[in-house]
XYZ file of C-alpha atoms in Angstrom:
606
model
C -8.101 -18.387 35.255
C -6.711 -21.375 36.728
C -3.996 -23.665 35.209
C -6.360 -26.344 34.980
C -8.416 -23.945 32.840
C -5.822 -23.005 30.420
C -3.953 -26.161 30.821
C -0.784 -23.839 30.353
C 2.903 -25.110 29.970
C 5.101 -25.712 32.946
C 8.123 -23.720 33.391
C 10.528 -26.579 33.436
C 10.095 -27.417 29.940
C 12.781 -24.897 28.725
C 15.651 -26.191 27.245
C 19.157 -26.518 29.578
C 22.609 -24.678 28.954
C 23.367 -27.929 27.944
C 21.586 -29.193 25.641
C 21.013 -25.218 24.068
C 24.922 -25.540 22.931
C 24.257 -28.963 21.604
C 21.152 -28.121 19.418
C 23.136 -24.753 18.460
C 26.100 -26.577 16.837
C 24.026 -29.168 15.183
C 22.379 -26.255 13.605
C 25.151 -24.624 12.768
C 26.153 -27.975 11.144
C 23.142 -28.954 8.803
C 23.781 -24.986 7.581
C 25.425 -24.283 4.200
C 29.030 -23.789 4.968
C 30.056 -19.640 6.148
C 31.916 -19.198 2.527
C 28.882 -19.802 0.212
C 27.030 -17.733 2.477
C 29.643 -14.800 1.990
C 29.658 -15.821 -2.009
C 26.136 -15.254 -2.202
C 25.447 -12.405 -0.030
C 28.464 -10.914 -1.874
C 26.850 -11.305 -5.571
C 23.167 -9.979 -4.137
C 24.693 -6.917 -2.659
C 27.143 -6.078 -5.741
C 23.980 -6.555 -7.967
C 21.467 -4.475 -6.255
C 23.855 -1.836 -6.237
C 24.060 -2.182 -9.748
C 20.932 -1.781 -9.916
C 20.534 0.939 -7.658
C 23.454 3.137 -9.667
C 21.317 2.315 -12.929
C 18.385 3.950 -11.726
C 20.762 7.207 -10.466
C 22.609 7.191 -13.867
C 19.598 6.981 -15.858
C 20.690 3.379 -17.476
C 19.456 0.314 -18.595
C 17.680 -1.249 -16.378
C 17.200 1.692 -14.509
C 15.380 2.964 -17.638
C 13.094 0.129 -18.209
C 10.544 -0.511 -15.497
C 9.718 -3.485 -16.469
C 13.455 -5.305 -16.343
C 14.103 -3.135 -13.153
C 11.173 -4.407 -11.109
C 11.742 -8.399 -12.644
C 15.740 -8.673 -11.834
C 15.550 -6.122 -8.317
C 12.524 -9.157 -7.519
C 15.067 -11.956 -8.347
C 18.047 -10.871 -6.791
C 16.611 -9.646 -3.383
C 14.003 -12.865 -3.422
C 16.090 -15.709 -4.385
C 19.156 -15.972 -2.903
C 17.055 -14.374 0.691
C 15.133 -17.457 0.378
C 17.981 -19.368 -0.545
C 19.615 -18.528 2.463
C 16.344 -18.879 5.178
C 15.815 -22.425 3.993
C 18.773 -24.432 2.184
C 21.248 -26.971 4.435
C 24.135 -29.206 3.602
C 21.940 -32.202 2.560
C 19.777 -30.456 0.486
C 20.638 -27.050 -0.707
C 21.108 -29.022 -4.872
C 17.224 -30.048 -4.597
C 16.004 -26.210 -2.347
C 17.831 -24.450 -6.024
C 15.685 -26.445 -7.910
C 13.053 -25.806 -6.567
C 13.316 -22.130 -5.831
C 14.751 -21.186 -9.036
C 11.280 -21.515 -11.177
C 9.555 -20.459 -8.188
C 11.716 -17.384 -8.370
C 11.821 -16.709 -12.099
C 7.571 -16.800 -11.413
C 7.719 -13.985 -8.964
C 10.319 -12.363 -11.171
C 8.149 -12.742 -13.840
C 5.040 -11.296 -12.703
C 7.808 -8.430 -11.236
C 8.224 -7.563 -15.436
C 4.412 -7.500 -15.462
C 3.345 -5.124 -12.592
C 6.375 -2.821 -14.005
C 5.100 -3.773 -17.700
C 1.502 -2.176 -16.345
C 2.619 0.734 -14.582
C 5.569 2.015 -16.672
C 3.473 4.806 -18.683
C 1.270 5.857 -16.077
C 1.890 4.602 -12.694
C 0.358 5.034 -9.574
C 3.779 2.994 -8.189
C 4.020 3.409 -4.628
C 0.757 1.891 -3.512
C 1.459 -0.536 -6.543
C 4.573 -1.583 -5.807
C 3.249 -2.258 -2.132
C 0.695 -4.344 -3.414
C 3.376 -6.355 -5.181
C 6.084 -6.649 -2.299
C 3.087 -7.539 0.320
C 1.597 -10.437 -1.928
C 5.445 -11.746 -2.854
C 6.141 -11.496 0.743
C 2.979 -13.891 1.296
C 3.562 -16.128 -1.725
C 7.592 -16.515 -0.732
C 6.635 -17.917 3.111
C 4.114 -20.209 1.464
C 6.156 -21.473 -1.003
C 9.383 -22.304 1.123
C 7.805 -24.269 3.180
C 6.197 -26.408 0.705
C 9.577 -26.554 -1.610
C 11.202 -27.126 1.643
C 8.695 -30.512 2.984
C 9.211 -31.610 -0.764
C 12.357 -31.598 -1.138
C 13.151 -33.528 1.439
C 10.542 -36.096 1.044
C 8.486 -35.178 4.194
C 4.741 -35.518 4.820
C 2.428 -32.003 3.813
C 0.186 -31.552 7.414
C -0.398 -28.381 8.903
C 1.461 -29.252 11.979
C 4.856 -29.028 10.303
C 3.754 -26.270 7.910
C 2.719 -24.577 11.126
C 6.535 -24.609 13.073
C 7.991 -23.950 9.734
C 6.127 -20.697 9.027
C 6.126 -19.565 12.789
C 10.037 -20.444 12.642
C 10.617 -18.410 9.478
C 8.256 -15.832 10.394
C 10.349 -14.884 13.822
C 13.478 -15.179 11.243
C 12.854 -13.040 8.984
C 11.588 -10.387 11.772
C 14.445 -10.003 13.417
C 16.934 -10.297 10.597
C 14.793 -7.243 9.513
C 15.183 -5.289 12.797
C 19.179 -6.341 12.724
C 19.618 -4.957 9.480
C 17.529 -2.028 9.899
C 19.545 -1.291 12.615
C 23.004 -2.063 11.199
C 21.978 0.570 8.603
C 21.032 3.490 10.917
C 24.314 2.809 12.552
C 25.740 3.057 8.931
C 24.408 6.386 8.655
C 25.391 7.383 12.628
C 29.118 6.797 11.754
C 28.577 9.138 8.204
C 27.296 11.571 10.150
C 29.710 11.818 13.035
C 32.918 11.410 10.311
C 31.263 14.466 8.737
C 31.106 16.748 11.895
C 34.843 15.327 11.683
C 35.747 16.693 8.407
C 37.229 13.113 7.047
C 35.386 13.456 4.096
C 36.639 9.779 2.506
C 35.020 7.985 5.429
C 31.547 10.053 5.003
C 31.709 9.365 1.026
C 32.399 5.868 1.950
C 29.281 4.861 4.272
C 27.537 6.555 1.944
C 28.184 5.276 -1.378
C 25.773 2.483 -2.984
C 28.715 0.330 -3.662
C 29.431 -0.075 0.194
C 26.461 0.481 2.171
C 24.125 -2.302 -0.140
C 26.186 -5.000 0.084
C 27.143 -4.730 3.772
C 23.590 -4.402 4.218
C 23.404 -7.642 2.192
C 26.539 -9.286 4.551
C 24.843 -8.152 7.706
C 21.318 -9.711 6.142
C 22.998 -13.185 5.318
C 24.691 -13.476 8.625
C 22.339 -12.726 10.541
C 19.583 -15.236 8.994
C 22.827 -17.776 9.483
C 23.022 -16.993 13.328
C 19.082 -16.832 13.919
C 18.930 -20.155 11.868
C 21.530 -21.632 14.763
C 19.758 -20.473 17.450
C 16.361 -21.217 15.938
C 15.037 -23.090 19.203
C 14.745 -19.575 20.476
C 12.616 -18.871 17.743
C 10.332 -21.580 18.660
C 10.638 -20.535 22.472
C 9.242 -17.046 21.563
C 6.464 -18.458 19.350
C 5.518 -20.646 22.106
C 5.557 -17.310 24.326
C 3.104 -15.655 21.742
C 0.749 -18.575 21.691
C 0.634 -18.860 24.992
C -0.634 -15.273 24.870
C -3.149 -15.940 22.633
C -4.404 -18.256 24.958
C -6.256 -15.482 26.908
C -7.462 -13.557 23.968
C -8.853 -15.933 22.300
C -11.744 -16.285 25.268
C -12.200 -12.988 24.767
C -12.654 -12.279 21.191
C -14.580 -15.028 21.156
C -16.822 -13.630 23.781
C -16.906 -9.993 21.554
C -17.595 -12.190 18.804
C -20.926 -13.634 20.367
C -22.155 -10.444 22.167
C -21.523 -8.452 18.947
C -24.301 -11.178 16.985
C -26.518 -11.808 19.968
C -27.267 -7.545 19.908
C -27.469 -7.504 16.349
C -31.082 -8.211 15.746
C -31.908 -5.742 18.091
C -29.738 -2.677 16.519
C -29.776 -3.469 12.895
C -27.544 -3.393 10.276
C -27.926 0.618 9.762
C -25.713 1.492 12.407
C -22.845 -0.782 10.997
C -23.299 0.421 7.732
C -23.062 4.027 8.894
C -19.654 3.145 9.651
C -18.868 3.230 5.926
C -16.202 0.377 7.481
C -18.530 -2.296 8.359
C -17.342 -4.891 6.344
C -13.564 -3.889 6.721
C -14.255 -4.595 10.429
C -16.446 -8.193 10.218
C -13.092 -9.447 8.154
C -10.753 -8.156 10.716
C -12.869 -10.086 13.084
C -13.109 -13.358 11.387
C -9.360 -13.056 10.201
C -8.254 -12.491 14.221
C -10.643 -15.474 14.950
C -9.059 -17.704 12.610
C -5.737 -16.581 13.535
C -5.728 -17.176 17.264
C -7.760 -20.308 16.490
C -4.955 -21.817 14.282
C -2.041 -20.329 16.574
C -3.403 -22.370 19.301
C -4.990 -25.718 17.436
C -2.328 -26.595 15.678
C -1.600 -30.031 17.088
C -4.745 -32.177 15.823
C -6.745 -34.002 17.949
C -4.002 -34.332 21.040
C -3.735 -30.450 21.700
C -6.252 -30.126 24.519
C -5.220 -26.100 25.541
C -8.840 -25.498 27.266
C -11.196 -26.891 29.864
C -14.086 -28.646 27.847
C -16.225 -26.181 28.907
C -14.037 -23.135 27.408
C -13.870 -25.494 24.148
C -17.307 -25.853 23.287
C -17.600 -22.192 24.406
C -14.563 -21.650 21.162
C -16.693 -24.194 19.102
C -19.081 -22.030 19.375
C -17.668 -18.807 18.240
C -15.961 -21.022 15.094
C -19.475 -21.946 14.313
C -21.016 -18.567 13.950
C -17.989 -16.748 11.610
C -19.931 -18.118 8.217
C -22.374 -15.795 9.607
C -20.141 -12.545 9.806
C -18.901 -13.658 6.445
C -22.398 -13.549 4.962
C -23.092 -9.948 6.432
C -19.592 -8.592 5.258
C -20.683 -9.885 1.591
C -23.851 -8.183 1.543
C -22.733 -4.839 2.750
C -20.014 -5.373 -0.426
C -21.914 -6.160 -2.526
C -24.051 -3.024 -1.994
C -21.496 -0.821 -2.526
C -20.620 -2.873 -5.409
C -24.112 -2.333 -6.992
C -24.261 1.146 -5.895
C -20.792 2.438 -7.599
C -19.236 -0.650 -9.587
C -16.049 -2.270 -9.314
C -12.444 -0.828 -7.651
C -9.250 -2.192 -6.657
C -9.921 -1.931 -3.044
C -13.735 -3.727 -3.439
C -12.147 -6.123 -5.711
C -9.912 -6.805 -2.647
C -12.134 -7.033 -0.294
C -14.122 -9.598 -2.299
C -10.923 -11.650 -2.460
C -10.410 -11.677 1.558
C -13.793 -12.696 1.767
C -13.857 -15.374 -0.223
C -10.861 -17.050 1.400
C -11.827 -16.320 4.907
C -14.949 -18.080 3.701
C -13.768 -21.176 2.658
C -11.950 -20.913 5.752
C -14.845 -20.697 7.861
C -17.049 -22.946 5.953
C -14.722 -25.564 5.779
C -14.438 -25.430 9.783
C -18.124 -25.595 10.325
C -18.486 -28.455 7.974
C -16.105 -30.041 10.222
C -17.865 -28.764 13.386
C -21.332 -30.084 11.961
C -19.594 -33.619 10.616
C -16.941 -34.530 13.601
C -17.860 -32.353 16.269
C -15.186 -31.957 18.911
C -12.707 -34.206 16.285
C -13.623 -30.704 13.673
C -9.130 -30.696 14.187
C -9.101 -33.748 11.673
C -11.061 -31.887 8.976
C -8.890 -28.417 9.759
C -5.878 -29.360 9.378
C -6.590 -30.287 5.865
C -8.775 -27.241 5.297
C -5.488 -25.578 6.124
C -3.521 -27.487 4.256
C -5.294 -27.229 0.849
C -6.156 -22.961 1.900
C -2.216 -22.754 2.008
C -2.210 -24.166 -1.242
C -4.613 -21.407 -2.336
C -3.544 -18.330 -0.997
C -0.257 -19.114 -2.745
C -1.925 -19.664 -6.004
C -4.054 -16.090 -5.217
C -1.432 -14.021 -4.388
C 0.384 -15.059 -7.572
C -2.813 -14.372 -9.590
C -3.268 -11.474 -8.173
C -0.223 -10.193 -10.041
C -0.856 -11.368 -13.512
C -3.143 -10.841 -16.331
C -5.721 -12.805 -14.743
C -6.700 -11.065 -11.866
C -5.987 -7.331 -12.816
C -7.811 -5.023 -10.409
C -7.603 -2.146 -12.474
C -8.667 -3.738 -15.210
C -11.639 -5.259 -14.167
C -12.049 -2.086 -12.138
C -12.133 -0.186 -15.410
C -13.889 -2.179 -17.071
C -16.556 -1.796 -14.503
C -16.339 1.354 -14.207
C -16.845 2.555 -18.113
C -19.472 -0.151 -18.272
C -21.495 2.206 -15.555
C -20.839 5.057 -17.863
C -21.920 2.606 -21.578
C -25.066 1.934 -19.274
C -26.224 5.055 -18.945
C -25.474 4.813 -14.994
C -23.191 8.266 -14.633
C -22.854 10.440 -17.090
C -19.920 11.594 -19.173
C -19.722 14.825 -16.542
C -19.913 12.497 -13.410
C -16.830 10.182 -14.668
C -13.881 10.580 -12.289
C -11.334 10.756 -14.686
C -8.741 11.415 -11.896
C -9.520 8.307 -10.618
C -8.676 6.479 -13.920
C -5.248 8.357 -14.215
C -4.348 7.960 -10.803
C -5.588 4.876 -9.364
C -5.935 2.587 -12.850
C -2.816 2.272 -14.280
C -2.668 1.220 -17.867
C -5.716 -0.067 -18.498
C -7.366 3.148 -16.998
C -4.842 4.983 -19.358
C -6.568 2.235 -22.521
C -10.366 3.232 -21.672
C -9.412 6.669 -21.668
C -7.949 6.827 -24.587
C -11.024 4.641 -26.044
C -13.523 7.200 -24.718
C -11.528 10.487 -26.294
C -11.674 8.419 -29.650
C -15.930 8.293 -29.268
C -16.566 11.914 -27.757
C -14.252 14.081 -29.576
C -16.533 16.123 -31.516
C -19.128 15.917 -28.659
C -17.403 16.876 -26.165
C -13.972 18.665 -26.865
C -13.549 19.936 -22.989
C -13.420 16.317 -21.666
C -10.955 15.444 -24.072
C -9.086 18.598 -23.014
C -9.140 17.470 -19.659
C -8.499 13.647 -19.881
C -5.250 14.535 -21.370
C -4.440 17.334 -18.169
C -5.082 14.168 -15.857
C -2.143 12.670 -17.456
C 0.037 15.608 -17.853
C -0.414 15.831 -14.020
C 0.705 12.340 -13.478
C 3.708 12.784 -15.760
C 5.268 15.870 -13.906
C 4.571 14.470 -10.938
C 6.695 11.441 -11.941
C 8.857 14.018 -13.310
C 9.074 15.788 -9.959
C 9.741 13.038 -8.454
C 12.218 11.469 -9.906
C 13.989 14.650 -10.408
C 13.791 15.089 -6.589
C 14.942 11.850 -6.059
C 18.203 12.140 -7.872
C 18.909 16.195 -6.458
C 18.092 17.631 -9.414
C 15.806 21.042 -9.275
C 12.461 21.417 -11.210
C 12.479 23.087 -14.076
C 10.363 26.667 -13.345
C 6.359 26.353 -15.223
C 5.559 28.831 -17.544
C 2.814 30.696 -17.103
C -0.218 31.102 -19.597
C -1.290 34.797 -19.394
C -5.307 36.498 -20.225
C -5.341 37.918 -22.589
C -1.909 38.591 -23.228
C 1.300 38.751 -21.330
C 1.625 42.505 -22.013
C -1.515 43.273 -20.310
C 0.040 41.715 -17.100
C 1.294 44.315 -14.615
C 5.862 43.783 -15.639
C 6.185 44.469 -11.907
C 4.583 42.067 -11.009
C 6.015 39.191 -12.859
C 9.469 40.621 -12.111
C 7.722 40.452 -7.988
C 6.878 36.836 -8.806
C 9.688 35.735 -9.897
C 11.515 36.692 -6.893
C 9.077 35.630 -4.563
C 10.763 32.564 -2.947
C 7.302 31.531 -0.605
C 5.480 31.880 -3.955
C 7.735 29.692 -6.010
C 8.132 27.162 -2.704
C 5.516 24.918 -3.791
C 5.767 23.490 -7.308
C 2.452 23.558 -9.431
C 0.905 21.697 -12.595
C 0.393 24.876 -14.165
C -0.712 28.999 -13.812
C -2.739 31.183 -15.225
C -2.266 34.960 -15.146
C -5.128 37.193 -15.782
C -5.737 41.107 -16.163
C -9.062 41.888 -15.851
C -11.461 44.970 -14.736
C -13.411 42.953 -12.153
C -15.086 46.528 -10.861
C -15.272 48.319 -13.598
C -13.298 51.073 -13.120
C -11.179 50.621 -16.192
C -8.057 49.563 -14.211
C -7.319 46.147 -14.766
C -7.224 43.717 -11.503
C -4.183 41.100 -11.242
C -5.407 37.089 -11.006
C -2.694 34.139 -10.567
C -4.705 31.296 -10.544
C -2.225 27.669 -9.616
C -3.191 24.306 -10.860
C -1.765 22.058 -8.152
C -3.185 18.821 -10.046
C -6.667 19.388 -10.190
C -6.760 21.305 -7.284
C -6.959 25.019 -7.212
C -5.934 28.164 -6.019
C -6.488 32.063 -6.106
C -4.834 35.380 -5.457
C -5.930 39.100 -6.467
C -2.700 40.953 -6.039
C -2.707 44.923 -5.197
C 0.430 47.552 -5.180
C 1.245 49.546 -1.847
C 3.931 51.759 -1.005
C 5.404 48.663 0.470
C 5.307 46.406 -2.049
C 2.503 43.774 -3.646
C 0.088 42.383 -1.205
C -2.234 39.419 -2.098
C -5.451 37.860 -0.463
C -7.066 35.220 -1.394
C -9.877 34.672 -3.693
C -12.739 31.635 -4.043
C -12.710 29.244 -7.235
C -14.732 27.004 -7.752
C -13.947 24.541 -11.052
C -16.827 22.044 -11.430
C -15.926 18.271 -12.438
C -14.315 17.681 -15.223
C -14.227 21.323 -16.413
C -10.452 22.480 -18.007
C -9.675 25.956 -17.192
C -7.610 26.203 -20.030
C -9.970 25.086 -22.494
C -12.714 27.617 -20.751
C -10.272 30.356 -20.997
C -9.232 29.880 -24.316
C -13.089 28.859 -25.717
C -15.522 30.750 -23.638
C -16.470 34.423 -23.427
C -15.566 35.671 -19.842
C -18.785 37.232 -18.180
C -18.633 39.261 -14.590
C -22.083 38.544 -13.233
C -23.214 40.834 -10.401
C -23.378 39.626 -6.560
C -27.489 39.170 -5.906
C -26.771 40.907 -2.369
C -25.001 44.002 -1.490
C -22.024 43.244 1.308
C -22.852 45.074 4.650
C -19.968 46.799 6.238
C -20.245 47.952 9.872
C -17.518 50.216 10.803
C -15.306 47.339 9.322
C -17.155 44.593 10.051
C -18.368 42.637 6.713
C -21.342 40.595 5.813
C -21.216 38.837 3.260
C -24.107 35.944 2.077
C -23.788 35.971 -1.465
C -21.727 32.666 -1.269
C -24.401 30.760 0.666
C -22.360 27.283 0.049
C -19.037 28.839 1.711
C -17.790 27.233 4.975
C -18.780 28.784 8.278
C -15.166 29.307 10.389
C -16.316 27.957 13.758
C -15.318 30.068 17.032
C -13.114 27.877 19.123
C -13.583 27.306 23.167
C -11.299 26.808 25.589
């Protein structure tokens, strides 16, 4: 494409040596001064290791989810943004206005931990969290910043400020990351050395977090001085964009224009159809905004390329509507969950997104840059407000998500068999753990094995917190006794003494294990079973004696849905049942089709 095309910058528009060192000391000069950047990195680095040490020691508020997850979200969150933000003039008014902004997150912080403190599924949880504070932080700083300084809210200021900050907080990121592998380096190379203090030093809490902290402070300060480079690289990205943007655009088209020939079937088939149409229209809008940012007088295309963009704009409320019917259908087909919850969310902002550009399209035409910058504007406004409800009582997932999904079960749409109750210990949090303890209080006396096994779902999610904590801090699991059938004397004492020794066997911690002597061939010698529980999953062995030792193979077991193997064991008469078909043997080779269900091990080619 040709210049003209594009209408790309000139070369000669980057800043001299000059004039670089001028705008790099009047930076440096409208910065807070070097010592209350020390004073506060200082305090945030002393604190989180604090912090850090009270989860370690087992202390308060290392104890208490709730206060851990509120004051580790105010002290890495507030004086960070303190930091990427404040300047001489107005670093009284940024406090103000950050420190209830703060206290909000930190606030919500108490909730999420509040939620997930009994039961917690809290990695994916805790992403969830740090992702939407991430968003809600960058929103809100530039806002608190344009207000406190008595500055005009349009999107083409809101735009440098959140590119600016964006490119900030990147590479004060990769610094830092950096500055700590080199952190480790040097405890690793004083420990080939012997010098033991220096190794214990690097890697003790109360040096390596707040250097971290230093090195994460000064390095926002020198990015913040040199922030015309940050702008220089944005430019370089948008500038980028400029060619892709074309081309999605003509992917975008192509993709619609073959759709009424195809279908929908084929998308749907993809079981990530609608995961895909909101990538697309969240890449359109993306490049569209990184490149129409300046109103009216940003002219980056030929008119013919424009109307060609115009176009593509025009036709996203139409991906939005198929992404919200092939939702909705899975919505109707298996009720409410965090992740279609989610989904619903993204669509409806990319929609009023989209809309709100084709209203402008339809109203102004080639002036639609008037009515998007204040779609933008007011969108900003709320995604902040979203990402904050997100993470309060209003807008629980799992608890609309379990809601949802007991209503399927009150409504006669799955039955008390077909309820994933792993999916309400593990995914739902609290207010899975609530419904499940509703539903043991209505079906005890109907249905004694479910109860049995909603409370296994939440033993398994205790040891594995258990594990994992215990892991975390170097401790070793304690060793899992083993429930024996029908008694432990009827177990083969050579065997347990074998097991017991048997490192690989004992490599791989387990929920629980069954031992079981029983005459599966009737030949009144009793066969040895361990059967693990690895959480729901599980696994056989039949174990025989040699002259070298104990050999094992393995056998199939199949546990339906919500059966409890303890509860079968300890309720139900054990029957051996006869294979319908005799196994073939020729001259070693075995046939076998009484387990008509089993998987087929395909031969592999070169």
């Amino acid at each position: 494409m040709s210049k003209a095309f594009l209408d790309l910058p000139e070369a000669d528009n980057m800043t001299n040596s000059g004039s670089v060192a001028q705008m790099s000391k009047a930076n440096e000069d409208l910065q807070i001064p070097r010592l209350y950047i020390a004073i506060t990195a200082l305090i945030q680095g002393i604190t989180l290791a604090y912090l850090y040490q009270s989860v370690e020691q087992q202390v308060w508020p290392g104890t208490n989810l709730t206060w851990l997850i509120a004051l580790v979200t105010f002290f890495i969150g507030f004086p960070s943004l303190f930091l990427l933000i404040a300047s001489r003039h107005d670093y009284q008014g940024i406090i103000k206005g950050l420190l209830p902004f703060s206290v909000l997150i930190s606030a919500l912080g108490a909730y999420i931990g509040d939620q997930q403190s009994a039961f917690p599924d809290l990695d994916s949880t805790l992403f969830v969290f740090t992702l939407a504070s991430l968003i809600a932080c960058f929103k809100a700083i530039m806002y608190i910043k344009l207000i406190v300084n008595k500055q005009a809210i349009h999107y083409e200021s809101l735009f440098l400020a959140s590119w600016r900050n964006a490119v900030i907080f990147i590479v004060t990121v990769i610094f830092t990351s950096v500055f700590f592998g080199i952190l480790h380096l040097g405890a690793a190379l004083f420990d080939l050395l012997g010098i033991e203090l220096f190794t214990l030093l690097l890697r003790e809490e109360w040096f390596w977090l707040p250097s971290l902290t230093f090195a994460a402070a000064f390095s926002i300060h020198i990015f913040r001085k040199i922030g015309y480079l940050a702008d220089n690289i944005s430019t370089i990205l948008q500038t980028l964009l400029k060619f892709l943007l074309p081309l999605l655009i003509f992917i975008s088209i192509g993709f619609l224009l073959t759709l009424p020939f195809t279908g929908l079937d084929n998308l749907w088939k993809t079981r990530s159809g609608s995961f895909l149409l909101l990538w697309l229209i969240t890449l359109s809008l993306f490049f569209v905004n990184a490149i129409y940012h300046k109103g009216n007088d940003n002219k980056p295309y030929h008119f013919v390329l424009h109307r060609f963009i115009l176009v593509g704009v025009a036709i996203l409320p139409v991906y939005s509507a198929i992404s919200l019917y092939g939702i909705l259908s899975r919505v109707a087909q298996y009720g409410f969950t965090p992740d279609r919850l989610w989904a619903l969310s993204v669509w409806f902002i990319l929609s009023c997104f989209v809309l709100g550009y084709l209203f402008g399209i339809i109203r102004l035409r080639d002036n639609w840059l008037i009515i998007q910058s204040k779609v933008n504007v007011v969108m900003g406004l709320v995604v902040l407000a979203f990402v904050l409800l997100v993470n309060s009582p209003v807008l629980n997932f799992k608890a609309i998500s379990s809601y949802s999904q007991m209503a399927r079960y009150y409504n006669g749409d799955v039955s008390i068999e077909d309820l994933d109750l792993r999916y309400f210990s593990r995914e739902l949090g609290k207010p899975g753990y609530i419904a499940m303890q509703q539903l043991k209080s209505e079906i005890t006396d109907a249905h004694p094995e479910i109860v049995a096994n909603i409370d296994k779902q939440y033993r398994y999610v205790q040891q594995s917190i258990h594990r994992k904590h215990n892991k975390n801090i170097g401790k070793h699991t304690a060793d899992i006794t083993a429930t024996y059938w029908p008694n432990e004397q009827a177990f083969d004492r050579d065997l347990i003494t074998y097991l017991a020794d048997d490192e690989n066997y004992n490599s791989n911690r387990v929920s629980e294990e069954f031992r079981l002597a029983i005459d599966l061939n009737q030949d009144n010698k009793a066969e040895m079973l361990t059967i693990i529980d690895r959480g729901g999953y599980f696994q056989g062995r039949i174990w025989t004696k040699t002259d070298t030792g104990w050999n094992s193979k393995m056998i199939r077991l199949h546990v339906p849905k919500n059966r409890n193997f303890q509860y079968s064991l300890d309720n139900t008469e054990i029957q051996l049942i006869e294979p319908p078909y005799k196994i073939l043997n020729l001259n070693g080779i075995r046939i076998d089709v009484n387990d008509i269900n089993a998987e087929i091990p395909q031969t592999e080619h070169p």
